[in-house]
GROMACS .gro file of C-alpha atoms in nm:
model
  372
    1UNK     CA    1 -23.731  21.771  -7.595
    2UNK     CA    2 -23.788  21.439  -7.768
    3UNK     CA    3 -23.702  21.122  -7.577
    4UNK     CA    4 -23.367  20.967  -7.656
    5UNK     CA    5 -23.394  20.662  -7.884
    6UNK     CA    6 -23.147  20.375  -7.861
    7UNK     CA    7 -23.033  20.136  -8.135
    8UNK     CA    8 -22.799  19.836  -8.127
    9UNK     CA    9 -22.648  19.823  -8.476
   10UNK     CA   10 -22.464  20.098  -8.664
   11UNK     CA   11 -22.645  19.995  -8.983
   12UNK     CA   12 -22.966  20.124  -8.822
   13UNK     CA   13 -22.840  20.476  -8.894
   14UNK     CA   14 -22.991  20.438  -9.240
   15UNK     CA   15 -23.340  20.419  -9.086
   16UNK     CA   16 -23.268  20.717  -8.866
   17UNK     CA   17 -23.166  20.927  -9.164
   18UNK     CA   18 -23.481  20.826  -9.350
   19UNK     CA   19 -23.698  20.904  -9.047
   20UNK     CA   20 -23.550  21.253  -9.012
   21UNK     CA   21 -23.527  21.310  -9.384
   22UNK     CA   22 -23.160  21.400  -9.351
   23UNK     CA   23 -22.971  21.446  -9.679
   24UNK     CA   24 -22.669  21.653  -9.575
   25UNK     CA   25 -22.472  21.503  -9.284
   26UNK     CA   26 -22.209  21.669  -9.065
   27UNK     CA   27 -21.986  21.389  -8.932
   28UNK     CA   28 -21.777  21.445  -8.618
   29UNK     CA   29 -21.524  21.170  -8.561
   30UNK     CA   30 -21.189  21.078  -8.411
   31UNK     CA   31 -20.878  21.111  -8.626
   32UNK     CA   32 -20.791  20.743  -8.642
   33UNK     CA   33 -21.067  20.563  -8.451
   34UNK     CA   34 -21.322  20.622  -8.725
   35UNK     CA   35 -21.137  20.376  -8.950
   36UNK     CA   36 -20.978  20.148  -8.687
   37UNK     CA   37 -21.313  20.085  -8.512
   38UNK     CA   38 -21.470  19.965  -8.831
   39UNK     CA   39 -21.718  20.253  -8.836
   40UNK     CA   40 -21.593  20.392  -9.166
   41UNK     CA   41 -21.654  20.069  -9.357
   42UNK     CA   42 -21.988  20.010  -9.188
   43UNK     CA   43 -22.111  20.363  -9.268
   44UNK     CA   44 -21.983  20.362  -9.625
   45UNK     CA   45 -22.287  20.395  -9.844
   46UNK     CA   46 -22.513  20.497  -9.558
   47UNK     CA   47 -22.401  20.855  -9.493
   48UNK     CA   48 -22.425  20.974  -9.851
   49UNK     CA   49 -22.330  21.341  -9.889
   50UNK     CA   50 -22.139  21.445  -9.577
   51UNK     CA   51 -21.856  21.657  -9.437
   52UNK     CA   52 -21.620  21.507  -9.179
   53UNK     CA   53 -21.477  21.715  -8.893
   54UNK     CA   54 -21.202  21.545  -8.695
   55UNK     CA   55 -20.927  21.806  -8.651
   56UNK     CA   56 -20.964  21.880  -8.281
   57UNK     CA   57 -20.782  21.802  -7.957
   58UNK     CA   58 -20.858  21.491  -7.754
   59UNK     CA   59 -20.949  21.738  -7.476
   60UNK     CA   60 -21.152  21.984  -7.691
   61UNK     CA   61 -21.059  22.352  -7.668
   62UNK     CA   62 -21.278  22.653  -7.732
   63UNK     CA   63 -21.082  22.717  -8.053
   64UNK     CA   64 -21.174  22.365  -8.172
   65UNK     CA   65 -21.541  22.426  -8.098
   66UNK     CA   66 -21.536  22.758  -8.289
   67UNK     CA   67 -21.377  22.594  -8.592
   68UNK     CA   68 -21.634  22.315  -8.582
   69UNK     CA   69 -21.920  22.562  -8.560
   70UNK     CA   70 -21.779  22.766  -8.846
   71UNK     CA   71 -21.749  22.459  -9.068
   72UNK     CA   72 -22.097  22.344  -8.973
   73UNK     CA   73 -22.251  22.681  -9.050
   74UNK     CA   74 -22.082  22.700  -9.390
   75UNK     CA   75 -22.357  22.475  -9.530
   76UNK     CA   76 -22.716  22.391  -9.438
   77UNK     CA   77 -22.664  22.053  -9.271
   78UNK     CA   78 -22.963  21.846  -9.158
   79UNK     CA   79 -22.801  21.631  -8.893
   80UNK     CA   80 -22.486  21.579  -8.688
   81UNK     CA   81 -22.349  21.227  -8.646
   82UNK     CA   82 -22.081  21.182  -8.377
   83UNK     CA   83 -21.871  20.864  -8.406
   84UNK     CA   84 -21.593  20.811  -8.152
   85UNK     CA   85 -21.505  20.841  -7.788
   86UNK     CA   86 -21.617  21.088  -7.520
   87UNK     CA   87 -21.442  21.392  -7.671
   88UNK     CA   88 -21.608  21.325  -8.009
   89UNK     CA   89 -21.949  21.293  -7.840
   90UNK     CA   90 -21.889  21.621  -7.655
   91UNK     CA   91 -21.779  21.802  -7.972
   92UNK     CA   92 -22.086  21.680  -8.164
   93UNK     CA   93 -22.314  21.798  -7.884
   94UNK     CA   94 -22.141  22.136  -7.852
   95UNK     CA   95 -22.160  22.205  -8.225
   96UNK     CA   96 -22.519  22.086  -8.239
   97UNK     CA   97 -22.645  22.331  -7.975
   98UNK     CA   98 -22.401  22.621  -7.993
   99UNK     CA   99 -22.425  22.659  -8.373
  100UNK     CA  100 -22.790  22.754  -8.326
  101UNK     CA  101 -22.724  23.030  -8.071
  102UNK     CA  102 -22.694  23.399  -8.151
  103UNK     CA  103 -22.369  23.480  -7.970
  104UNK     CA  104 -22.014  23.341  -7.962
  105UNK     CA  105 -21.974  22.995  -7.806
  106UNK     CA  106 -21.763  23.130  -7.518
  107UNK     CA  107 -22.054  23.336  -7.386
  108UNK     CA  108 -22.250  23.015  -7.324
  109UNK     CA  109 -21.957  22.808  -7.201
  110UNK     CA  110 -21.862  23.065  -6.940
  111UNK     CA  111 -22.224  23.109  -6.837
  112UNK     CA  112 -22.272  23.469  -6.952
  113UNK     CA  113 -22.559  23.364  -7.179
  114UNK     CA  114 -22.833  23.099  -7.151
  115UNK     CA  115 -22.898  22.845  -7.426
  116UNK     CA  116 -23.190  22.990  -7.619
  117UNK     CA  117 -23.315  22.696  -7.818
  118UNK     CA  118 -23.235  22.363  -7.988
  119UNK     CA  119 -22.996  22.308  -8.273
  120UNK     CA  120 -22.976  22.033  -8.532
  121UNK     CA  121 -23.042  21.677  -8.409
  122UNK     CA  122 -22.745  21.466  -8.304
  123UNK     CA  123 -22.689  21.093  -8.348
  124UNK     CA  124 -22.425  20.959  -8.106
  125UNK     CA  125 -22.234  20.642  -8.198
  126UNK     CA  126 -21.968  20.561  -7.934
  127UNK     CA  127 -21.662  20.356  -8.030
  128UNK     CA  128 -21.535  20.324  -7.671
  129UNK     CA  129 -21.694  20.185  -7.355
  130UNK     CA  130 -21.626  20.452  -7.097
  131UNK     CA  131 -21.748  20.811  -7.092
  132UNK     CA  132 -22.119  20.743  -7.140
  133UNK     CA  133 -22.126  21.086  -7.305
  134UNK     CA  134 -22.389  20.966  -7.546
  135UNK     CA  135 -22.631  20.955  -7.253
  136UNK     CA  136 -22.556  21.293  -7.092
  137UNK     CA  137 -22.675  21.648  -7.142
  138UNK     CA  138 -22.335  21.810  -7.083
  139UNK     CA  139 -21.999  21.842  -7.255
  140UNK     CA  140 -21.646  21.933  -7.152
  141UNK     CA  141 -21.443  22.208  -7.317
  142UNK     CA  142 -21.116  22.379  -7.218
  143UNK     CA  143 -21.065  22.756  -7.223
  144UNK     CA  144 -20.705  22.869  -7.173
  145UNK     CA  145 -20.629  22.543  -6.992
  146UNK     CA  146 -20.930  22.572  -6.762
  147UNK     CA  147 -21.198  22.303  -6.783
  148UNK     CA  148 -21.562  22.402  -6.827
  149UNK     CA  149 -21.871  22.183  -6.849
  150UNK     CA  150 -22.165  22.314  -7.046
  151UNK     CA  151 -22.486  22.154  -6.930
  152UNK     CA  152 -22.836  22.177  -7.076
  153UNK     CA  153 -23.113  21.926  -7.149
  154UNK     CA  154 -23.090  22.023  -7.517
  155UNK     CA  155 -22.732  21.887  -7.523
  156UNK     CA  156 -22.847  21.526  -7.496
  157UNK     CA  157 -22.837  21.341  -7.831
  158UNK     CA  158 -23.177  21.246  -7.976
  159UNK     CA  159 -23.050  20.914  -8.111
  160UNK     CA  160 -22.789  20.675  -7.967
  161UNK     CA  161 -22.644  20.374  -8.144
  162UNK     CA  162 -22.474  20.128  -7.906
  163UNK     CA  163 -22.297  19.884  -8.136
  164UNK     CA  164 -22.046  19.678  -7.934
  165UNK     CA  165 -21.866  19.562  -8.252
  166UNK     CA  166 -21.717  19.912  -8.282
  167UNK     CA  167 -21.518  19.848  -7.960
  168UNK     CA  168 -21.376  19.510  -8.059
  169UNK     CA  169 -21.060  19.667  -8.205
  170UNK     CA  170 -21.015  19.916  -7.920
  171UNK     CA  171 -20.648  19.909  -7.801
  172UNK     CA  172 -20.581  19.763  -7.458
  173UNK     CA  173 -20.486  20.091  -7.292
  174UNK     CA  174 -20.794  20.267  -7.430
  175UNK     CA  175 -21.014  19.985  -7.305
  176UNK     CA  176 -20.851  20.020  -6.962
  177UNK     CA  177 -20.881  20.396  -6.923
  178UNK     CA  178 -21.234  20.409  -7.064
  179UNK     CA  179 -21.338  20.123  -6.837
  180UNK     CA  180 -21.195  20.299  -6.533
  181UNK     CA  181 -21.381  20.617  -6.631
  182UNK     CA  182 -21.708  20.422  -6.645
  183UNK     CA  183 -21.636  20.256  -6.307
  184UNK     CA  184 -21.545  20.588  -6.145
  185UNK     CA  185 -21.859  20.751  -6.278
  186UNK     CA  186 -22.077  20.469  -6.146
  187UNK     CA  187 -21.918  20.481  -5.801
  188UNK     CA  188 -21.921  20.862  -5.777
  189UNK     CA  189 -22.283  20.878  -5.894
  190UNK     CA  190 -22.376  20.626  -5.626
  191UNK     CA  191 -22.240  20.839  -5.340
  192UNK     CA  192 -22.326  21.178  -5.498
  193UNK     CA  193 -22.546  21.413  -5.297
  194UNK     CA  194 -22.773  21.425  -5.605
  195UNK     CA  195 -22.835  21.051  -5.631
  196UNK     CA  196 -23.193  20.933  -5.681
  197UNK     CA  197 -23.354  20.589  -5.684
  198UNK     CA  198 -23.332  20.579  -6.063
  199UNK     CA  199 -22.970  20.696  -6.085
  200UNK     CA  200 -22.877  20.446  -5.814
  201UNK     CA  201 -23.025  20.162  -6.014
  202UNK     CA  202 -22.815  20.266  -6.311
  203UNK     CA  203 -22.494  20.303  -6.113
  204UNK     CA  204 -22.545  19.975  -5.919
  205UNK     CA  205 -22.594  19.779  -6.240
  206UNK     CA  206 -22.299  19.956  -6.405
  207UNK     CA  207 -22.066  19.880  -6.113
  208UNK     CA  208 -22.157  19.515  -6.109
  209UNK     CA  209 -22.119  19.469  -6.486
  210UNK     CA  210 -21.788  19.657  -6.503
  211UNK     CA  211 -21.632  19.471  -6.214
  212UNK     CA  212 -21.732  19.139  -6.373
  213UNK     CA  213 -21.606  19.225  -6.720
  214UNK     CA  214 -21.333  19.491  -6.724
  215UNK     CA  215 -21.038  19.251  -6.687
  216UNK     CA  216 -21.156  19.020  -6.963
  217UNK     CA  217 -21.238  19.320  -7.181
  218UNK     CA  218 -20.895  19.476  -7.137
  219UNK     CA  219 -20.656  19.182  -7.100
  220UNK     CA  220 -20.822  18.926  -7.323
  221UNK     CA  221 -21.028  19.141  -7.562
  222UNK     CA  222 -21.322  18.904  -7.511
  223UNK     CA  223 -21.613  19.011  -7.729
  224UNK     CA  224 -21.881  18.929  -7.472
  225UNK     CA  225 -21.697  19.131  -7.209
  226UNK     CA  226 -21.672  19.425  -7.447
  227UNK     CA  227 -22.044  19.395  -7.525
  228UNK     CA  228 -22.114  19.411  -7.154
  229UNK     CA  229 -21.886  19.711  -7.105
  230UNK     CA  230 -22.065  19.912  -7.374
  231UNK     CA  231 -22.392  19.871  -7.189
  232UNK     CA  232 -22.231  19.944  -6.854
  233UNK     CA  233 -22.068  20.262  -6.979
  234UNK     CA  234 -22.404  20.381  -7.108
  235UNK     CA  235 -22.562  20.308  -6.770
  236UNK     CA  236 -22.288  20.507  -6.593
  237UNK     CA  237 -22.358  20.795  -6.830
  238UNK     CA  238 -22.727  20.785  -6.750
  239UNK     CA  239 -22.639  20.784  -6.380
  240UNK     CA  240 -22.412  21.090  -6.391
  241UNK     CA  241 -22.656  21.273  -6.620
  242UNK     CA  242 -22.869  21.300  -6.304
  243UNK     CA  243 -22.609  21.319  -6.031
  244UNK     CA  244 -22.295  21.464  -6.195
  245UNK     CA  245 -21.952  21.346  -6.075
  246UNK     CA  246 -21.775  21.427  -5.746
  247UNK     CA  247 -21.428  21.469  -5.593
  248UNK     CA  248 -21.222  21.221  -5.801
  249UNK     CA  249 -21.332  21.391  -6.124
  250UNK     CA  250 -21.290  21.735  -5.968
  251UNK     CA  251 -20.928  21.656  -5.887
  252UNK     CA  252 -20.839  21.473  -6.208
  253UNK     CA  253 -20.821  21.751  -6.464
  254UNK     CA  254 -20.480  21.888  -6.366
  255UNK     CA  255 -20.326  21.542  -6.400
  256UNK     CA  256 -20.456  21.536  -6.756
  257UNK     CA  257 -20.365  21.891  -6.859
  258UNK     CA  258 -20.024  21.903  -6.685
  259UNK     CA  259 -19.897  21.548  -6.742
  260UNK     CA  260 -20.108  21.413  -7.025
  261UNK     CA  261 -20.251  21.132  -6.813
  262UNK     CA  262 -20.567  20.997  -6.982
  263UNK     CA  263 -20.890  21.108  -6.820
  264UNK     CA  264 -21.008  20.768  -6.699
  265UNK     CA  265 -20.664  20.690  -6.559
  266UNK     CA  266 -20.645  21.029  -6.388
  267UNK     CA  267 -20.985  20.983  -6.223
  268UNK     CA  268 -20.896  20.638  -6.095
  269UNK     CA  269 -20.582  20.768  -5.921
  270UNK     CA  270 -20.777  20.936  -5.639
  271UNK     CA  271 -21.093  20.719  -5.640
  272UNK     CA  272 -20.970  20.494  -5.359
  273UNK     CA  273 -20.846  20.782  -5.144
  274UNK     CA  274 -21.173  20.969  -5.180
  275UNK     CA  275 -21.367  20.651  -5.097
  276UNK     CA  276 -21.175  20.619  -4.769
  277UNK     CA  277 -21.226  20.988  -4.696
  278UNK     CA  278 -21.600  20.974  -4.761
  279UNK     CA  279 -21.630  20.670  -4.536
  280UNK     CA  280 -21.524  20.884  -4.244
  281UNK     CA  281 -21.811  21.130  -4.281
  282UNK     CA  282 -21.959  21.273  -3.962
  283UNK     CA  283 -22.262  21.480  -3.879
  284UNK     CA  284 -22.041  21.790  -3.875
  285UNK     CA  285 -21.897  21.754  -4.225
  286UNK     CA  286 -22.180  21.570  -4.402
  287UNK     CA  287 -22.280  21.742  -4.729
  288UNK     CA  288 -22.581  21.518  -4.799
  289UNK     CA  289 -22.920  21.625  -4.663
  290UNK     CA  290 -23.008  21.260  -4.608
  291UNK     CA  291 -22.752  21.249  -4.327
  292UNK     CA  292 -22.417  21.096  -4.248
  293UNK     CA  293 -22.553  20.752  -4.169
  294UNK     CA  294 -22.704  20.742  -4.521
  295UNK     CA  295 -22.367  20.835  -4.672
  296UNK     CA  296 -22.186  20.573  -4.464
  297UNK     CA  297 -22.434  20.311  -4.582
  298UNK     CA  298 -22.372  20.415  -4.941
  299UNK     CA  299 -21.994  20.377  -4.902
  300UNK     CA  300 -22.046  20.041  -4.733
  301UNK     CA  301 -22.245  19.926  -5.034
  302UNK     CA  302 -21.973  20.039  -5.271
  303UNK     CA  303 -21.724  19.835  -5.065
  304UNK     CA  304 -21.956  19.536  -5.098
  305UNK     CA  305 -21.968  19.570  -5.476
  306UNK     CA  306 -21.589  19.582  -5.479
  307UNK     CA  307 -21.575  19.265  -5.270
  308UNK     CA  308 -21.417  19.446  -4.975
  309UNK     CA  309 -21.501  19.428  -4.607
  310UNK     CA  310 -21.401  19.788  -4.531
  311UNK     CA  311 -21.295  20.112  -4.708
  312UNK     CA  312 -20.923  20.046  -4.667
  313UNK     CA  313 -20.951  19.712  -4.846
  314UNK     CA  314 -21.182  19.865  -5.107
  315UNK     CA  315 -20.925  20.134  -5.182
  316UNK     CA  316 -20.657  19.872  -5.222
  317UNK     CA  317 -20.881  19.668  -5.454
  318UNK     CA  318 -20.926  19.971  -5.681
  319UNK     CA  319 -20.549  20.011  -5.696
  320UNK     CA  320 -20.500  19.639  -5.769
  321UNK     CA  321 -20.765  19.650  -6.042
  322UNK     CA  322 -20.593  19.947  -6.212
  323UNK     CA  323 -20.260  19.765  -6.202
  324UNK     CA  324 -20.419  19.445  -6.336
  325UNK     CA  325 -20.542  19.630  -6.645
  326UNK     CA  326 -20.205  19.798  -6.695
  327UNK     CA  327 -20.259  20.138  -6.540
  328UNK     CA  328 -19.972  20.280  -6.333
  329UNK     CA  329 -20.073  20.387  -5.981
  330UNK     CA  330 -19.739  20.511  -5.846
  331UNK     CA  331 -19.756  20.889  -5.837
  332UNK     CA  332 -19.377  20.926  -5.854
  333UNK     CA  333 -19.354  20.716  -6.173
  334UNK     CA  334 -19.635  20.921  -6.326
  335UNK     CA  335 -19.458  21.247  -6.246
  336UNK     CA  336 -19.712  21.356  -5.988
  337UNK     CA  337 -19.507  21.548  -5.732
  338UNK     CA  338 -19.611  21.798  -5.467
  339UNK     CA  339 -19.612  22.086  -5.717
  340UNK     CA  340 -19.859  21.903  -5.940
  341UNK     CA  341 -20.075  21.811  -5.641
  342UNK     CA  342 -20.074  22.179  -5.536
  343UNK     CA  343 -20.193  22.272  -5.886
  344UNK     CA  344 -20.463  22.004  -5.873
  345UNK     CA  345 -20.589  22.143  -5.541
  346UNK     CA  346 -20.569  22.506  -5.652
  347UNK     CA  347 -20.747  22.430  -5.980
  348UNK     CA  348 -21.003  22.189  -5.840
  349UNK     CA  349 -21.342  22.193  -6.012
  350UNK     CA  350 -21.560  22.348  -5.743
  351UNK     CA  351 -21.891  22.249  -5.905
  352UNK     CA  352 -21.796  21.881  -5.903
  353UNK     CA  353 -21.660  21.910  -5.549
  354UNK     CA  354 -22.001  22.035  -5.434
  355UNK     CA  355 -22.152  21.699  -5.522
  356UNK     CA  356 -21.926  21.509  -5.288
  357UNK     CA  357 -22.109  21.368  -4.979
  358UNK     CA  358 -21.839  21.479  -4.735
  359UNK     CA  359 -21.716  21.837  -4.718
  360UNK     CA  360 -21.349  21.930  -4.735
  361UNK     CA  361 -21.243  22.178  -4.468
  362UNK     CA  362 -20.985  22.355  -4.679
  363UNK     CA  363 -20.726  22.301  -4.951
  364UNK     CA  364 -20.490  22.146  -4.700
  365UNK     CA  365 -20.748  21.883  -4.619
  366UNK     CA  366 -20.803  21.815  -4.985
  367UNK     CA  367 -20.431  21.778  -5.043
  368UNK     CA  368 -20.406  21.536  -4.753
  369UNK     CA  369 -20.672  21.314  -4.913
  370UNK     CA  370 -20.469  21.292  -5.237
  371UNK     CA  371 -20.137  21.200  -5.074
  372UNK     CA  372 -20.289  20.975  -4.809
   0.00000   0.00000   0.00000
């Protein structure tokens, strides 16, 4: 697979199209963000002949993917351009790879079939600073309400355009939830059992940049802060591309599907509790081959980045940060009662849970962490 190329201005897409020789473009975008971000006006005259696909759920479903593939295969397109947030990036990647496979998309999403080869090239142009999906080789899709993550090296976009100006008009709440997603990814990557020296460099830098800039980005819409957040989100994406996410992400999906809580918000709701839980790791329940002292050191370093002297204070700082950027943390006000928590535990994403550095004894233990 060719190495991912990065660009800093959306106008550079013209050079990418010339390099590839692309004449017919399949554009995947958000419903409203394509215009509100300024991408539409910036790309006018660059895209040329193209078809735009934007009629899909913010949490893409298998039906959305099938419709996208069908539309894509209706003509001989040269290139896919994804312009939008994490869901748009995921949809572009899914269509790019799955349209080139011989069987129905569901066969690959559920793991019955292996990806057989590459599809058309994808250019990823994020308009939010959060998911880092432009830097990852996996994508999320829902099948009958159940979340799946399709992962393959061929899913990673060949070209990435990180143009901060596309985030300058991002609404406050979107800036908040996307920023929390990026922070959660960076922290989870740092303590993941799959962390490496390289992924740790990415996540350390992402944590530091996000914590320095998220409040100014969200509350004051400062351009420099938003520029910084775009880079940090990309770094967090590069980090989780290696490590994958852990318990907070594993627990978050029910909050989104049952109550409509935005993904980044949902992830942040248990980040502090899981941090405290992981800090108590022992030799008996350590899930990291590098040992429980290594894990404890990692958690200690996360606390340091958060400006906290211990895990309890760190957890409280995460809560305070969420509230400062306008994200509700009270479970009762959000509608998260015991029945929802039971569903979150019953439907927990096992694959993501396996990446957590401390094991959970059973579902009761997992539930206790959430309501702690």
